[in-house]
Amino acid sequence: MKSWKRLIWAVMLSVALPLGLVYWQTSFFTCLLLGLWVAGVLAFSFFYNRRHFEEELRIQEKTLQQAANRTLNHHRHDWMNDLQVLYGYIQLGKRDKSVQCVERIKERIALDSRIAKLGIPSLVFYLQSFRTFRSNLELEVQVEEGLQLEDKLTPDQGDELTSVIMQTVRAYQYSGLMQQGDTRTLRIGFTQDGGDILISFESKGDHGNPEMLQGQIYNIVQGKIMKAEQWKPSEAYVELRVPLGM
């Protein structure tokens, strides 16, 4: 990135050479040279910027594809594990265990469906792909039945909401001290309260300085469409309210 910017600045500053010639000796030739030089610099900058952004777009597309593949592979691995456990119970004739296993599978399918119905692509992808990344934090997502956000928020507001959720999760992830190898669970709940949406974050365990965590979350939502409404330091619990009547 820095080398790209330096090259652009170097090309633009090169205009100083013909400009100095014009200042030193004004003539038709030096003015023509200055005009051609400036035109060349503008053309180079335009095509180089275009090429750079196309390359950036290809990198982002490749990164997204890799993340999608990791998510699909992780879900496939989970389903295979569940099916193997279910098959084992069936072979052993453990009907009660088989029924319990099927119920767990149904609950997971229902949860994935409720997450997908939130309707914000960036948010759905983040929640579905989080567990594919190696992290000391495990997300436990709860979504109220029938809750949909796609028709309640604009695309920009949806992306802003996703950004706030990601930053809040990161604040929980790096708050407090944990022994190496330990995993903390963060519960995220999506519910509707009248005309507003409530997003709750609850995590058990030692979070070091709760006031610092609270301050981080308040800074995250500052100037955004939502606000931090409720805080329980002893339980590391906070609610974000997203007003929909805007």
Coordinates of C-alpha atoms in Angstrom, one line a residue:
M1 CA 0.0 0.0 0.0
K2 CA 2.8 2.5 0.9
S3 CA 4.8 1.7 -2.2
W4 CA 1.7 2.3 -4.3
K5 CA 1.1 5.7 -2.8
R6 CA 4.8 6.6 -3.0
L7 CA 4.8 5.8 -6.7
I8 CA 1.7 8.0 -7.4
W9 CA 3.2 10.9 -5.4
A10 CA 6.5 10.5 -7.3
V11 CA 4.8 10.6 -10.6
M12 CA 2.7 13.7 -9.6
L13 CA 5.8 15.5 -8.2
S14 CA 7.5 14.9 -11.5
V15 CA 5.4 17.7 -13.0
A16 CA 7.7 20.0 -11.1
L17 CA 10.4 19.4 -13.8
P18 CA 8.5 20.8 -16.9
L19 CA 6.9 23.4 -14.6
G20 CA 10.4 24.6 -13.6
L21 CA 11.3 24.8 -17.3
V22 CA 8.3 27.0 -18.0
Y23 CA 9.2 29.2 -15.1
W24 CA 12.8 29.4 -16.3
Q25 CA 12.1 30.0 -19.9
T26 CA 8.5 30.4 -21.1
S27 CA 8.1 29.3 -24.7
F28 CA 5.7 27.4 -26.9
F29 CA 7.8 24.3 -26.6
T30 CA 8.1 24.4 -22.8
C31 CA 4.3 25.0 -22.4
L32 CA 3.6 22.2 -24.8
L33 CA 5.9 19.9 -22.9
L34 CA 4.2 20.9 -19.6
G35 CA 0.7 20.2 -21.1
L36 CA 1.8 16.8 -22.5
W37 CA 3.6 15.9 -19.2
V38 CA 0.5 16.7 -17.1
A39 CA -1.7 14.8 -19.5
G40 CA 0.6 11.8 -19.2
V41 CA 0.7 12.0 -15.4
L42 CA -3.1 12.1 -15.3
A43 CA -3.5 9.2 -17.7
F44 CA -0.9 7.1 -15.8
S45 CA -2.5 7.9 -12.4
F46 CA -6.0 6.9 -13.7
F47 CA -5.0 3.6 -15.3
Y48 CA -2.6 2.7 -12.4
N49 CA -5.3 3.5 -9.8
R50 CA -7.8 1.4 -11.8
R51 CA -5.4 -1.5 -12.0
H52 CA -4.7 -1.2 -8.3
F53 CA -8.3 -1.2 -7.2
E54 CA -9.1 -4.1 -9.6
E55 CA -6.3 -6.1 -7.9
E56 CA -7.7 -5.2 -4.5
L57 CA -11.1 -6.3 -5.6
R58 CA -9.7 -9.7 -6.7
I59 CA -7.9 -10.1 -3.4
Q60 CA -11.1 -9.4 -1.4
E61 CA -13.1 -11.7 -3.6
K62 CA -10.5 -14.5 -3.1
T63 CA -10.5 -13.9 0.7
L64 CA -14.3 -14.1 0.7
Q65 CA -14.3 -17.3 -1.2
Q66 CA -11.8 -18.8 1.1
A67 CA -13.9 -17.8 4.2
A68 CA -17.0 -19.2 2.5
N69 CA -15.2 -22.5 1.8
R70 CA -14.0 -22.7 5.5
T71 CA -17.5 -22.1 6.7
L72 CA -19.0 -24.8 4.4
N73 CA -16.3 -27.3 5.3
H74 CA -16.8 -26.6 9.0
H75 CA -20.6 -27.1 8.7
R76 CA -20.1 -30.3 6.7
H77 CA -17.7 -31.6 9.4
D78 CA -20.3 -30.8 12.1
W79 CA -23.1 -32.6 10.2
M80 CA -20.9 -35.7 9.6
N81 CA -20.1 -35.9 13.3
D82 CA -23.8 -35.6 14.2
L83 CA -24.7 -38.3 11.7
Q84 CA -22.0 -40.6 12.9
V85 CA -23.2 -40.2 16.5
L86 CA -26.8 -40.8 15.4
Y87 CA -25.8 -43.9 13.3
G88 CA -23.9 -45.3 16.3
Y89 CA -27.0 -44.9 18.6
I90 CA -29.2 -46.6 16.0
Q91 CA -26.7 -49.5 15.7
L92 CA -26.7 -49.9 19.5
G93 CA -30.5 -49.8 19.6
K94 CA -30.5 -46.8 21.9
R95 CA -33.7 -45.2 20.9
D96 CA -33.8 -42.5 23.6
K97 CA -30.3 -41.3 22.7
S98 CA -31.2 -41.4 19.0
V99 CA -34.3 -39.2 19.6
Q100 CA -32.2 -36.8 21.7
C101 CA -29.6 -36.6 18.9
V102 CA -32.3 -35.9 16.3
E103 CA -33.7 -33.2 18.5
R104 CA -30.3 -31.5 18.8
I105 CA -29.9 -31.6 15.0
K106 CA -33.4 -30.1 14.5
E107 CA -32.5 -27.3 17.0
R108 CA -29.3 -26.5 15.1
I109 CA -31.2 -26.4 11.8
A110 CA -33.8 -24.1 13.3
L111 CA -31.2 -21.8 14.7
D112 CA -29.3 -21.6 11.3
S113 CA -32.7 -20.8 9.7
R114 CA -33.4 -18.0 12.2
I115 CA -30.0 -16.5 11.7
A116 CA -30.3 -16.6 7.9
K117 CA -33.7 -14.9 8.2
L118 CA -32.2 -11.9 9.9
G119 CA -31.6 -10.9 6.3
I120 CA -28.4 -8.8 6.6
P121 CA -25.8 -10.7 4.5
S122 CA -22.7 -9.3 6.3
L123 CA -24.2 -10.2 9.7
V124 CA -25.5 -13.6 8.7
F125 CA -22.1 -14.5 7.2
Y126 CA -20.2 -13.3 10.3
L127 CA -22.4 -15.2 12.7
Q128 CA -22.3 -18.4 10.6
S129 CA -18.5 -18.2 10.0
F130 CA -17.2 -17.1 13.4
R131 CA -16.7 -20.6 14.7
T132 CA -14.5 -21.5 11.7
F133 CA -11.8 -19.2 13.1
R134 CA -9.5 -20.3 15.8
S135 CA -10.5 -18.3 18.8
N136 CA -10.7 -18.4 22.6
L137 CA -14.3 -17.2 22.3
E138 CA -17.3 -19.3 21.5
L139 CA -20.5 -17.6 20.3
E140 CA -23.9 -18.9 21.4
V141 CA -26.4 -17.1 19.2
Q142 CA -30.1 -16.9 20.1
V143 CA -32.6 -15.3 17.6
E144 CA -36.3 -14.7 18.3
E145 CA -38.6 -16.7 16.1
G146 CA -39.7 -14.7 13.1
L147 CA -37.3 -11.8 13.6
Q148 CA -36.3 -10.2 10.3
L149 CA -34.1 -7.1 9.8
E150 CA -33.8 -6.9 6.1
D151 CA -36.9 -4.8 5.6
K152 CA -36.3 -2.7 8.7
L153 CA -32.8 -1.4 8.1
T154 CA -31.1 0.1 5.0
P155 CA -28.1 -1.7 3.6
D156 CA -25.8 0.9 5.1
Q157 CA -27.5 0.6 8.5
G158 CA -27.2 -3.2 8.3
D159 CA -23.5 -3.0 7.6
E160 CA -23.1 -0.5 10.5
L161 CA -24.9 -2.9 12.8
T162 CA -22.6 -5.7 11.7
S163 CA -19.6 -3.6 12.4
V164 CA -20.8 -2.7 15.9
I165 CA -21.5 -6.3 16.7
M166 CA -18.1 -7.4 15.4
Q167 CA -16.3 -4.8 17.5
T168 CA -18.3 -5.6 20.6
V169 CA -17.5 -9.3 20.2
R170 CA -13.8 -8.3 19.9
A171 CA -14.0 -6.2 23.0
Y172 CA -15.4 -9.2 25.0
Q173 CA -12.8 -11.5 23.4
Y174 CA -9.8 -9.5 24.6
S175 CA -11.2 -8.4 28.0
G176 CA -10.0 -10.1 31.1
L177 CA -7.4 -12.8 31.5
M178 CA -7.7 -16.5 30.6
Q179 CA -5.3 -19.3 30.9
Q180 CA -4.0 -20.6 27.6
G181 CA -6.3 -23.1 26.1
D182 CA -9.4 -21.9 28.0
T183 CA -12.5 -20.9 26.0
R184 CA -15.1 -18.3 27.0
T185 CA -18.7 -18.4 25.9
L186 CA -20.4 -15.2 24.8
R187 CA -24.2 -15.3 24.4
I188 CA -25.7 -13.0 21.8
G189 CA -29.4 -12.6 21.7
F190 CA -31.6 -10.9 19.0
T191 CA -35.1 -9.9 20.1
Q192 CA -37.7 -7.3 19.2
D193 CA -39.0 -4.9 21.9
G194 CA -41.9 -3.0 20.6
G195 CA -40.7 -1.1 17.5
D196 CA -37.0 -1.6 18.4
I197 CA -34.4 -4.4 18.2
L198 CA -32.5 -5.4 21.3
I199 CA -29.2 -7.2 20.9
S200 CA -27.9 -8.6 24.2
F201 CA -24.3 -9.7 25.0
E202 CA -23.7 -11.8 28.1
S203 CA -20.5 -13.5 29.1
K204 CA -19.6 -15.3 32.4
G205 CA -16.2 -15.3 34.0
D206 CA -13.5 -12.8 34.9
H207 CA -13.4 -9.8 32.6
G208 CA -10.7 -7.9 34.4
N209 CA -11.9 -4.3 34.5
P210 CA -15.7 -4.2 33.8
E211 CA -15.7 -0.4 33.6
M212 CA -13.1 -0.5 30.9
L213 CA -15.1 -3.0 28.9
Q214 CA -18.2 -0.8 29.4
G215 CA -16.2 2.2 28.2
Q216 CA -15.0 0.3 25.1
I217 CA -18.6 -0.6 24.1
Y218 CA -19.9 2.9 24.7
N219 CA -17.1 4.2 22.4
I220 CA -18.0 1.6 19.8
V221 CA -21.7 2.7 19.6
Q222 CA -21.0 6.4 19.8
G223 CA -22.5 8.2 16.8
K224 CA -24.1 5.0 15.5
I225 CA -27.8 4.2 15.0
M226 CA -27.9 2.1 18.2
K227 CA -27.0 2.8 21.8
A228 CA -25.9 0.8 24.9
E229 CA -28.9 0.8 27.2
Q230 CA -28.3 -1.6 30.0
W231 CA -25.2 -2.8 31.8
K232 CA -24.6 -5.4 34.5
P233 CA -20.9 -5.3 35.4
S234 CA -21.1 -8.4 37.7
E235 CA -22.3 -10.5 34.7
A236 CA -20.6 -8.6 31.9
Y237 CA -24.0 -8.1 30.3
V238 CA -25.0 -5.2 28.0
E239 CA -27.9 -4.5 25.7
L240 CA -27.8 -2.5 22.5
R241 CA -31.0 -0.9 21.4
V242 CA -31.6 -0.3 17.7
P243 CA -34.5 2.1 17.1
L244 CA -36.4 1.2 14.0
G245 CA -38.8 4.2 13.9
M246 CA -36.2 6.5 12.3

